[in-house]
Short mmCIF file of C-alpha atoms in Angstrom, two decimals:
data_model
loop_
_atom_site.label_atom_id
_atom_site.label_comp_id
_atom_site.label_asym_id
_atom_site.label_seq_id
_atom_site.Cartn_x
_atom_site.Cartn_y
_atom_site.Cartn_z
CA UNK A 1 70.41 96.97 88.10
CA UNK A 2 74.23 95.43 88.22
CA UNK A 3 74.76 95.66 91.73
CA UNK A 4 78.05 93.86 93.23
CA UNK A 5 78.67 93.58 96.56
CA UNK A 6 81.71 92.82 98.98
CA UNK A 7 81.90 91.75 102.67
CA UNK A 8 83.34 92.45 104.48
CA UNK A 9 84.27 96.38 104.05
CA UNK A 10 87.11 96.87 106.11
CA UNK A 11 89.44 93.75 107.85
CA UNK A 12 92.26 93.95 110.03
CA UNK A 13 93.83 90.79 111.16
CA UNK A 14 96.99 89.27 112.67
CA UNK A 15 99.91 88.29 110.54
CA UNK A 16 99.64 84.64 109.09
CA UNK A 17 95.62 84.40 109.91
CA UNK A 18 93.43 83.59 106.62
CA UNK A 19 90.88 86.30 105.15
CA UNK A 20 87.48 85.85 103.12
CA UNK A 21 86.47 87.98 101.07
CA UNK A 22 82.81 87.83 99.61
CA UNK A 23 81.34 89.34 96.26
CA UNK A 24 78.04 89.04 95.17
CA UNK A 25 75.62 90.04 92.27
CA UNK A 26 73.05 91.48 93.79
CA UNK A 27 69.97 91.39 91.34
CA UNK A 28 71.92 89.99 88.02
CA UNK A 29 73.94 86.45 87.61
CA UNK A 30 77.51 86.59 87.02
CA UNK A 31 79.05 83.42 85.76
CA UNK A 32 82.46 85.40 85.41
CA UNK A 33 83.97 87.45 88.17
CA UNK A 34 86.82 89.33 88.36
CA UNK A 35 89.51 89.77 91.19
CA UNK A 36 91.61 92.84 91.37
CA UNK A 37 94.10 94.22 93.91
CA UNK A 38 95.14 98.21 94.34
CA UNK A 39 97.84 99.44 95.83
CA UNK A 40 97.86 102.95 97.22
CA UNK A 41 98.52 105.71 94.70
CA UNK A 42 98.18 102.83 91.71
CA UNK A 43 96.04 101.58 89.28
CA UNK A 44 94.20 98.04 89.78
CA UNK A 45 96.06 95.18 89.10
CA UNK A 46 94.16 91.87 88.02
CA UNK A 47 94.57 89.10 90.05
CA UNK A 48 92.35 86.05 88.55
CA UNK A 49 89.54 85.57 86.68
CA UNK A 50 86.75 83.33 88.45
CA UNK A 51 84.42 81.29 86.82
CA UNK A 52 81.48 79.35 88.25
CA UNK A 53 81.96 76.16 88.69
CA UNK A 54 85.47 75.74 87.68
CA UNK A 55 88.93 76.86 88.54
CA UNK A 56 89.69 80.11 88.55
CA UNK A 57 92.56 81.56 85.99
CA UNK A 58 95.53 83.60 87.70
CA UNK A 59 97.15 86.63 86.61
CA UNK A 60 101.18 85.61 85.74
CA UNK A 61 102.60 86.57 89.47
CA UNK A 62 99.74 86.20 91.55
CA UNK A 63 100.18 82.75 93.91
CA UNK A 64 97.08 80.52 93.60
CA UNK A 65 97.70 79.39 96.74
CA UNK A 66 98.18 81.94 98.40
CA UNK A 67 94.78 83.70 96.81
CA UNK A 68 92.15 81.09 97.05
CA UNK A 69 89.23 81.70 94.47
CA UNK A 70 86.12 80.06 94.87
CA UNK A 71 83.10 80.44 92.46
CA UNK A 72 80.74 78.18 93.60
CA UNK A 73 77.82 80.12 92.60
CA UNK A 74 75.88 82.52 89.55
CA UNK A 75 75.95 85.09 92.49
CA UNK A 76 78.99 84.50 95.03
CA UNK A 77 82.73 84.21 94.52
CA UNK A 78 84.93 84.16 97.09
CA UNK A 79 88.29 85.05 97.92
CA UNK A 80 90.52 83.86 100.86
CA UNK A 81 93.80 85.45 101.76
CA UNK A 82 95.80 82.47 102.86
CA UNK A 83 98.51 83.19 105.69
CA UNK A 84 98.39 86.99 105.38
CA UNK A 85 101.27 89.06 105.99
CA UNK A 86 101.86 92.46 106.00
CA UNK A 87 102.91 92.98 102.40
CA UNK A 88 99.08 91.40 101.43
CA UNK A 89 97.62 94.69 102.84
CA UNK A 90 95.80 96.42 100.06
CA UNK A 91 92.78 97.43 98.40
CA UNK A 92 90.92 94.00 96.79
CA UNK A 93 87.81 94.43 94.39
CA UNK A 94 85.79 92.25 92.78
CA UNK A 95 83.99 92.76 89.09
CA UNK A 96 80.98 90.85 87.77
CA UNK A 97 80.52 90.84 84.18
CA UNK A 98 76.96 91.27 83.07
CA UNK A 99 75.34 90.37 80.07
CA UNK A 100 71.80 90.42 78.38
CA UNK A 101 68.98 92.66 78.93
CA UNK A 102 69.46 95.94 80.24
CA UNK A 103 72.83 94.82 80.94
CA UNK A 104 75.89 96.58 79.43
CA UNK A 105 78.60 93.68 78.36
CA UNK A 106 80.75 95.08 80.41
CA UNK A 107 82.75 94.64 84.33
CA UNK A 108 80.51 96.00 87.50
CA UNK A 109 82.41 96.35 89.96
CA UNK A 110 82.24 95.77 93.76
CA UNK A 111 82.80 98.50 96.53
CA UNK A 112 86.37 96.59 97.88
CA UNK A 113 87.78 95.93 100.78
CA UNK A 114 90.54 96.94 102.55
CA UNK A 115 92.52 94.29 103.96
CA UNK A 116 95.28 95.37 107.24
CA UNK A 117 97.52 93.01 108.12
CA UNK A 118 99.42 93.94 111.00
CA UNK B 1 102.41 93.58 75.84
CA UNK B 2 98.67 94.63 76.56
CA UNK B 3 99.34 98.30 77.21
CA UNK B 4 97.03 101.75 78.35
CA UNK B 5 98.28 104.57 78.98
CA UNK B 6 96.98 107.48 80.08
CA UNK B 7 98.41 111.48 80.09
CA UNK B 8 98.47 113.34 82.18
CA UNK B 9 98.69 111.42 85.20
CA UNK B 10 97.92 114.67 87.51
CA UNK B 11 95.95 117.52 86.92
CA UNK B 12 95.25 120.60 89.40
CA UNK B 13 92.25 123.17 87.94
CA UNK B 14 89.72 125.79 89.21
CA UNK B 15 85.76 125.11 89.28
CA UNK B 16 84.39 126.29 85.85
CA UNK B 17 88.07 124.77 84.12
CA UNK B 18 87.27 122.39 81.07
CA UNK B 19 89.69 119.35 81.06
CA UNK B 20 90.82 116.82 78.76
CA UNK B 21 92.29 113.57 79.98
CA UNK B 22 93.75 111.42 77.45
CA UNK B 23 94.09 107.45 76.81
CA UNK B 24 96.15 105.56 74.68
CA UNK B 25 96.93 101.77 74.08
CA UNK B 26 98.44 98.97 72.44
CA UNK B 27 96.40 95.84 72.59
CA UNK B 28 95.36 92.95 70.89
CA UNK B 29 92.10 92.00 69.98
CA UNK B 30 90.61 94.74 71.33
CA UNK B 31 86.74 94.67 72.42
CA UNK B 32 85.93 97.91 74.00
CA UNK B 33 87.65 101.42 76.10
CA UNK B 34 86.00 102.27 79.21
CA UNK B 35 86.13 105.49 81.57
CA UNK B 36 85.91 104.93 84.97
CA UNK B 37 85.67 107.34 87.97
CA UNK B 38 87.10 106.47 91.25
CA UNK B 39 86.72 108.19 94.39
CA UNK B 40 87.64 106.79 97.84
CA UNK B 41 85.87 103.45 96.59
CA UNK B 42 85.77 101.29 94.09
CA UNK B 43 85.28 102.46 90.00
CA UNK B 44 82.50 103.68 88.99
CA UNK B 45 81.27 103.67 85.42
CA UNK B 46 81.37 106.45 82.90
CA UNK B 47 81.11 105.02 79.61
CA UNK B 48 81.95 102.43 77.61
CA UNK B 49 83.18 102.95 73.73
CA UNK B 50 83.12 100.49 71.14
CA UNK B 51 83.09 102.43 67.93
CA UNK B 52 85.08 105.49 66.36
CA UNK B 53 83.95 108.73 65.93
CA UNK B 54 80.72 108.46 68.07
CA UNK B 55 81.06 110.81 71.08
CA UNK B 56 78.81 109.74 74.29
CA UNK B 57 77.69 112.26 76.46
CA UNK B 58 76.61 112.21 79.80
CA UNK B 59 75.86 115.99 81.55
CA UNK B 60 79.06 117.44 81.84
CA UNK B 61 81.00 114.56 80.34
CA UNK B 62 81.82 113.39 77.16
CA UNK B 63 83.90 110.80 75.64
CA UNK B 64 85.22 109.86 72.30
CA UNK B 65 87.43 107.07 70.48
CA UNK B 66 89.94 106.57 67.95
CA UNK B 67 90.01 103.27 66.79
CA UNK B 68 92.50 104.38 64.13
CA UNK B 69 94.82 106.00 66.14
CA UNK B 70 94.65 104.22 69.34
CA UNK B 71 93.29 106.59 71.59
CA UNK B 72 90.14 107.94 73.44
CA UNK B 73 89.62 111.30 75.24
CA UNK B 74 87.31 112.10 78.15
CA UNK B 75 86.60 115.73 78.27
CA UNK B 76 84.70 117.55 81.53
CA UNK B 77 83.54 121.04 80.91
CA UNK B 78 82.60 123.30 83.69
CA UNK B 79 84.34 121.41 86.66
CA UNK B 80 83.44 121.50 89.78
CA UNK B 81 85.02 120.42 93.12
CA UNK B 82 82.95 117.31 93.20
CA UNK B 83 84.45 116.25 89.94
CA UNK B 84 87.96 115.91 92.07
CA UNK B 85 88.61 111.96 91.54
CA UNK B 86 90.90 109.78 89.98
CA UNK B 87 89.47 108.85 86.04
CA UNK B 88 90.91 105.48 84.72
CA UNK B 89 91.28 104.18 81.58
CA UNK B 90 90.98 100.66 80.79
CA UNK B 91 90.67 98.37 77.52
CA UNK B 92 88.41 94.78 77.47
CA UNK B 93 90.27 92.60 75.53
CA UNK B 94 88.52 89.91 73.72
CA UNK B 95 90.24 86.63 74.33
CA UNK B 96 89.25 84.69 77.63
CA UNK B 97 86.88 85.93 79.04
CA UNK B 98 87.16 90.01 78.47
CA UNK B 99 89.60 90.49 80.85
CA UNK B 100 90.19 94.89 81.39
CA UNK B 101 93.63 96.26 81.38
CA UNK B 102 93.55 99.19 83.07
CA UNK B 103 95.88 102.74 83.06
CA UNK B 104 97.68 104.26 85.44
CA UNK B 105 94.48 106.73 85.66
CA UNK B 106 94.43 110.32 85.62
CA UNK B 107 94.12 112.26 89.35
CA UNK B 108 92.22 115.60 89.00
CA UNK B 109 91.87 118.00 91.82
CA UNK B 110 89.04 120.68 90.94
CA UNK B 111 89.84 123.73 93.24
CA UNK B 112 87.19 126.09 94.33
#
């Protein structure tokens, strides 16, 4: 159980094009999911915290328009690079926090994507 | 300021090596510590420690925490090559919604 998911993998795109980023629970609902970003060679940063059905809360730093969080969803959150540039390159993962059951109250986290900007 | 920190933040051994990777912080309302092991991916879970004094163990791996003194060790005995990763640190906080502040992490290259 607690599987989170992210789609897509791996994205390269051209400078000032938008990205979307998906994460899912897989087999568990998530009404709080967690955005991070990792640079190389350094720890994960957290962006915002996403919660269904309202708006999501952003780190101190982090542009909320520039990162658009959607939660619309128990299962899906999304997040959409506005205008990329090359400095938005990175590593992004998502988190779901489970809870009851066989659940550990705890963050499960996504596989990531890496986003290219050239 | 939420703080973890974690010591040492590089660590170079030989397969059959026992290591000790250390975490400390400064938080407030703290909710839980949690090892994490990260390879080329994202984290993936070791344990998660809510109480001090009680040691989880997991094969190889155990973990304890000092609620008293603000710190938790993650001990590997018997290394091996596949144990090469970066370990992070990070403390759930209890306001919000448990948001994790995570440390620096701890890179550990097992050598044959």
């Amino acid at each position: 159980g607690a599987v989170v998911s992210q789609h897509p993998s791996w994205v390269i795109c051209k400078s000032g094009t938008s990205v979307k980023i998906e994460c899912r629970s897989l087999d568990f609902q998530a009404t709080t999911m967690f955005w991070y970003r990792q640079f190389p060679k350094q720890s994960l940063m957290l962006m915002a915290t996403s919660n269904e059905g309202s708006k999501a809360t952003y780190e101190q730093g982090v542009e909320k328009d520039k990162f658009l969080i959607n939660h619309a969803s128990l299962t899906l959150s999304t997040l959409t690079v506005t205008s990329a540039h090359p400095e938005d390159s990175s590593f992004y993962i998502c988190s779901a926090r489970g809870w009851g059951g066989s659940l550990k109250e705890t963050q499960y986290f996504g596989p990531g994507t890496r986003l290219l900007v050239l | 300021e939420d703080k973890v920190v974690q010591s040492p933040l590089s660590l170079v051994v030989h397969e059959g090596d026992t290591v000790t990777l250390n975490c400390s912080y400064e938080v407030t309302n703290f909710r839980s510590l949690l090892w994490y092991k990260q390879e080329k991916k994202a984290p993936t879970f070791l344990f998660m420690l809510t109480s001090s004094g009680i040691e989880k163990k997991s094969g190889r791996l155990s973990s304890i925490l000092d609620k008293k003194e603000l710190f938790s060790i993650l001990n590997i005995t018997a290394t091996q090559t596949g144990d090469s990763a970066v370990y992070l640190c990070a403390v759930e906080v209890l306001r919000n919604t448990g948001k994790l502040i995570f440390g620096q992490g701890t890179t550990l290259q097992v050598k044959p």
